[in-house]
mmCIF file of C-alpha atoms and ligand atoms in Angstrom:
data_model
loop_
_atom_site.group_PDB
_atom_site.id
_atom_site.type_symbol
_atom_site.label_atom_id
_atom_site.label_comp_id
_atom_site.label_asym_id
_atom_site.label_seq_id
_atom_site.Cartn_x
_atom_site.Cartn_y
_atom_site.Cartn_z
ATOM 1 C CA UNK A 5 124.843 113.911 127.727
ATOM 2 C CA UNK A 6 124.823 110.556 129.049
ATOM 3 C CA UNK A 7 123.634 107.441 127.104
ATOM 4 C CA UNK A 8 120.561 106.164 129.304
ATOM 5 C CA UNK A 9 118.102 103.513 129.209
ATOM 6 C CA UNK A 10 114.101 103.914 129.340
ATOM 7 C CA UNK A 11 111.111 102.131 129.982
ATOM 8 C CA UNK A 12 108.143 102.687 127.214
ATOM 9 C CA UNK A 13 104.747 101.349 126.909
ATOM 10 C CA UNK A 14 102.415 101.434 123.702
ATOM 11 C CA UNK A 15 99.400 101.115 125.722
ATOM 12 C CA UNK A 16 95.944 99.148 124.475
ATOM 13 C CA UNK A 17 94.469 102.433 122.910
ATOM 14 C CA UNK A 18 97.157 103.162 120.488
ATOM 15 C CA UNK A 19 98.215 98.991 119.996
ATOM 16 C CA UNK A 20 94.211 98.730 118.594
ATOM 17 C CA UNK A 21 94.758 101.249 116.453
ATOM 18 C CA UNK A 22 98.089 99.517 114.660
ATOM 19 C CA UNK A 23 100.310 102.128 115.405
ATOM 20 C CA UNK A 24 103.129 100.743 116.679
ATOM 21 C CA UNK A 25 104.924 101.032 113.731
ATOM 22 C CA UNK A 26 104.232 105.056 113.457
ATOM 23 C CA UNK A 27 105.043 105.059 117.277
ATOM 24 C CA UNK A 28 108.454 103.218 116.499
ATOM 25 C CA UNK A 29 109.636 105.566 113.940
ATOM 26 C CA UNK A 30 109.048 108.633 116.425
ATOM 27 C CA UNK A 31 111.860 106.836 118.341
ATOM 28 C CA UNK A 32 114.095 105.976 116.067
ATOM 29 C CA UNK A 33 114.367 108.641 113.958
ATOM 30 C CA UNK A 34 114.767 110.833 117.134
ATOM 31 C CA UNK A 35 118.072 108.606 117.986
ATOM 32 C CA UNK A 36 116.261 106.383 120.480
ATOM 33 C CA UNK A 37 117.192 102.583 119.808
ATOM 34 C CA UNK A 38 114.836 99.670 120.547
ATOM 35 C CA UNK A 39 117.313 97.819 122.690
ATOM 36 C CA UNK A 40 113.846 95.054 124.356
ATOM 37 C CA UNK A 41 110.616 94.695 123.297
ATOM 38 C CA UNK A 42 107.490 92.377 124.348
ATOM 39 C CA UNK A 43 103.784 92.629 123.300
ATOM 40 C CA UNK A 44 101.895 91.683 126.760
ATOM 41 C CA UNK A 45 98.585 91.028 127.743
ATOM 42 C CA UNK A 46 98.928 92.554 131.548
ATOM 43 C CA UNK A 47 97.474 90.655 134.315
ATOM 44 C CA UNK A 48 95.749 92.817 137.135
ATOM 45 C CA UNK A 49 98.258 92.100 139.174
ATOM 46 C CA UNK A 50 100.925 93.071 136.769
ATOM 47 C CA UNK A 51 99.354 96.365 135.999
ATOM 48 C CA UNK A 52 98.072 97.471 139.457
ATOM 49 C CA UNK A 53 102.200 96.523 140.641
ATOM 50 C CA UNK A 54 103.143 98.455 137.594
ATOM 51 C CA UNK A 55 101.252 101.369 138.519
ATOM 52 C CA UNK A 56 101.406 100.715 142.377
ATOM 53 C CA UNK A 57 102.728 104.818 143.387
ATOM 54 C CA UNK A 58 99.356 105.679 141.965
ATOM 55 C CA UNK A 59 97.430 103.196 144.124
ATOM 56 C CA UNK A 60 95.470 106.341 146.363
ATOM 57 C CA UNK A 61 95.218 108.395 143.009
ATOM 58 C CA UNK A 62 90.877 108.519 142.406
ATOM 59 C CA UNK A 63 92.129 107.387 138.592
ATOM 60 C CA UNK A 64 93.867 104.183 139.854
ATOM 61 C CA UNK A 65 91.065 101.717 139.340
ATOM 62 C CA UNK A 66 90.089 103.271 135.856
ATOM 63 C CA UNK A 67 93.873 102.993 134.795
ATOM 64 C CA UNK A 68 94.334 99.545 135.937
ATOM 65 C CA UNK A 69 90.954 98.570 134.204
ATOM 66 C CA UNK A 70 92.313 100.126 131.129
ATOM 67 C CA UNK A 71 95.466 99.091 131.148
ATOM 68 C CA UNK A 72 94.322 95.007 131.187
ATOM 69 C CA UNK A 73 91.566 96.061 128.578
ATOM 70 C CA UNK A 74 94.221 94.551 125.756
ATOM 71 C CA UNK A 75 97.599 93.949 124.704
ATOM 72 C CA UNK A 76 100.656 96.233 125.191
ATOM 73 C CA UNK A 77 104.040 96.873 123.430
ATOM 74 C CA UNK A 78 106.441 97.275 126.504
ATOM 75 C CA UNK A 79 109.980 98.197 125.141
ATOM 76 C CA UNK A 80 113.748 99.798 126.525
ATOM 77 C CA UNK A 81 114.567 102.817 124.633
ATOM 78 C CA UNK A 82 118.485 103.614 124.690
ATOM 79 C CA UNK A 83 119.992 107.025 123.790
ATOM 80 C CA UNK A 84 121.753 110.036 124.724
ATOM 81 C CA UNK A 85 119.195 111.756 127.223
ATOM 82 C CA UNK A 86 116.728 108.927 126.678
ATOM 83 C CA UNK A 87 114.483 109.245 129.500
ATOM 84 C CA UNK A 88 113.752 113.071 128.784
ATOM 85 C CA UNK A 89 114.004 112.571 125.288
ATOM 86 C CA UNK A 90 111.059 109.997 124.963
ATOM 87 C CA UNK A 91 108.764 112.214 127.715
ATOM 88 C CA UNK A 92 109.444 114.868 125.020
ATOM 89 C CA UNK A 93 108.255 112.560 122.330
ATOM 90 C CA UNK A 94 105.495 111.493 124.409
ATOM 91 C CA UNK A 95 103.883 115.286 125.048
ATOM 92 C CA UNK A 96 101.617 116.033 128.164
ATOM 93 C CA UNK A 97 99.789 113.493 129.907
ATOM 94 C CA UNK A 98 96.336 114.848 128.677
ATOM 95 C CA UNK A 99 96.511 114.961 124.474
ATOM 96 C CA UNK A 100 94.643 118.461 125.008
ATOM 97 C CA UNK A 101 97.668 119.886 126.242
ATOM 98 C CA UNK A 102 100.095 117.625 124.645
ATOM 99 C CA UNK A 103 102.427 119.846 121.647
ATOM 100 C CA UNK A 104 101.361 119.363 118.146
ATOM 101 C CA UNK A 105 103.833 116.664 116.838
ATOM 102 C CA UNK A 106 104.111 114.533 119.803
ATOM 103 C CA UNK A 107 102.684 110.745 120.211
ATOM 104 C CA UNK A 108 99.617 112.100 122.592
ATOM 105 C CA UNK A 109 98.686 115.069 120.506
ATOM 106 C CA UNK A 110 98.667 112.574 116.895
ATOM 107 C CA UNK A 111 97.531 109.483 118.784
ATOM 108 C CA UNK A 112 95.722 109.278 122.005
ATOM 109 C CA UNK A 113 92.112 110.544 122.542
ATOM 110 C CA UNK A 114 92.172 111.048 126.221
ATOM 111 C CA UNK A 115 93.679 111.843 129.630
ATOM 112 C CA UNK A 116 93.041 108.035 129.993
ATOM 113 C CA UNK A 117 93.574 106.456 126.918
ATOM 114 C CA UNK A 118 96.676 108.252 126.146
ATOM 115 C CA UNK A 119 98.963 105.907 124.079
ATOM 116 C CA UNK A 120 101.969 105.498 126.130
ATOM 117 C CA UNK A 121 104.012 105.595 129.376
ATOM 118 C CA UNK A 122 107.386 106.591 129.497
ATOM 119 C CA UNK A 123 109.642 106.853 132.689
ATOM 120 C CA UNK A 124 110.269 109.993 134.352
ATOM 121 C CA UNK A 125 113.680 109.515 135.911
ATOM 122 C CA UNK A 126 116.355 107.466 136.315
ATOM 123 C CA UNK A 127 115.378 105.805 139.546
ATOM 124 C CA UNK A 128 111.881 105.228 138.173
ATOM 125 C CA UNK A 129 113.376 103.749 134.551
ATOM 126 C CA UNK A 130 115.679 100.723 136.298
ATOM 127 C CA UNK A 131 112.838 99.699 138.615
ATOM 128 C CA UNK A 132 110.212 99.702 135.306
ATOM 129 C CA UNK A 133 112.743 98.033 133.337
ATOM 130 C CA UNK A 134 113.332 95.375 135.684
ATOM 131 C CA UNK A 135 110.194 94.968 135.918
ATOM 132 C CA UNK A 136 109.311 93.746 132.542
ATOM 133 C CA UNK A 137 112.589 92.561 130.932
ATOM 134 C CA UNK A 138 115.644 90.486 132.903
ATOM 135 C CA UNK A 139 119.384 92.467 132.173
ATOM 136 C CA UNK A 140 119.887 89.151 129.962
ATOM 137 C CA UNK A 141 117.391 90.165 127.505
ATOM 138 C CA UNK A 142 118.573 94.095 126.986
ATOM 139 C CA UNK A 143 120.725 94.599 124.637
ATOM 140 C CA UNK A 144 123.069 96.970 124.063
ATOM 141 C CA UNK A 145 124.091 98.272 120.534
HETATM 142 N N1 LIG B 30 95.879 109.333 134.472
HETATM 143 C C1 LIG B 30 94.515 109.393 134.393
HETATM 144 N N2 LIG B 30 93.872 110.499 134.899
HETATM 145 C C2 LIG B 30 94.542 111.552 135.459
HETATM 146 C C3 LIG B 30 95.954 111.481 135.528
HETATM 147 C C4 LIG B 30 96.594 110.350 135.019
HETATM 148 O O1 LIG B 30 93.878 108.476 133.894
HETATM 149 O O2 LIG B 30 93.913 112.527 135.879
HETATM 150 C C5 LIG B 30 96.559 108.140 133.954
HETATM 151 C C6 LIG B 30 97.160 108.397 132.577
HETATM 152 O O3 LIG B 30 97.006 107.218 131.794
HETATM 153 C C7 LIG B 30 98.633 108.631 132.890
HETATM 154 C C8 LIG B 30 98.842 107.685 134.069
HETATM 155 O O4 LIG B 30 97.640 107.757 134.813
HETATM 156 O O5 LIG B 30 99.444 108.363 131.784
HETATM 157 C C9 LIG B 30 100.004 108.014 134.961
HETATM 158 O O6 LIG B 30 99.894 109.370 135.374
HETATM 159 P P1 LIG B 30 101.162 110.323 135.393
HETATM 160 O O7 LIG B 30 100.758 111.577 136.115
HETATM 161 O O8 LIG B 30 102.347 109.578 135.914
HETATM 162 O O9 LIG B 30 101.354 110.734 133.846
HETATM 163 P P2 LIG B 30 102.431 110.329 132.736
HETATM 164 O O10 LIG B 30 103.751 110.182 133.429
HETATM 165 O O11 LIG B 30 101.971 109.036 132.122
HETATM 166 O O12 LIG B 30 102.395 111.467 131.756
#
C-alpha cells in the first residue's frame, strides 16, 4: 500500500475536552505520523471555504457556526493507507453508529459535535492540506 498524506481536524468539541493527546495516540500507535500540526481559531470565512462542497447541505450554517465556536488542532497524518486508515480511526459520522473503539464512538456526543474531520480521498486530502499548511511546512519522516 502506498504511503499517503491526510488532512485531520480535532474539532472545538473534543479540543474543550483536552483530548488531543488521547486523539494523538489513536494515530500514532496505529502507524499514522504527525508530519504538520496548528491549533487555529477558524475565521468564518476559513471554515465556510473549508467546508464550501457542503454549502446547500440544511447542516451548513450549524457546522460553520460550530466549527468557529473555538479552537481547532488541524494536522497531516502520513502512513501507509493514511487517508482510509484515519476514516477508520475516526468511525461513522454520527457517534451512534460510529464502532466501539473509534474517536466518535469514545469522544464526540453528536452528529454535530463529532470530534474530527478526516479526508475522504486523495483528491479531497491535497486540496485540505493545502489549505491549511504550505508544502514548506510538511515534513516528511
Ligand atoms: N454534519 C452534520 N449533520 C449531518 C451530516 C453532517 O452536522 O446530518 C456535519 C458533521 O460535523 C460532519 C460534517 O458535517 O462531520 C461533514 O459531513 P460529512 O458527510 O462529510 O461527514 P464526515 O466526512 O465528517 O464523516
Amino acid at each position: 500500500m502506498a504511503v499517503e498524506r491526510t488532512l485531520s481536524i480535532i474539532k472545538p468539541d473534543a479540543v474543550a475536552k483536552n483530548v488531543i493527546g488521547k486523539i494523538y495516540s489513536r494515530f500514532e500507535t496505529n502507524g499514522l505520523k504527525i508530519v504538520a500540526a496548528r491549533m487555529i481559531h477558524l475565521s468564518r470565512q476559513e471554515a465556510e471555504g473549508f467546508y464550501a462542497v457542503h454549502k446547500a447541505r440544511p447542516f451548513f450554517k450549524d457546522l460553520v457556526e460550530f466549527m468557529i465556536s473555538g479552537p481547532v488542532m488541524v494536522q497531516v497524518l502520513e502512513g501507509e493507507g493514511a487517508i482510509a486508515k484515519n476514516r477508520d480511526l475516526m468511525g461513522a459520522t454520527d457517534p451512534k453508529k460510529a464502532e466501539a473503539g473509534t474517536i466518535r464512538a469514545d469522544f464526540a456526543d453528536s452528529i454535530d459535535a463529532n470530534a474530527v474531520h478526516g479526508s475522504d480521498a486523495a483528491e479531497t486530502a491535497a486540496v485540505e492540506i493545502a489549505y491549511f499548511f504550505p508544502a514548506l511546512n510538511v515534513y516528511s519522516r
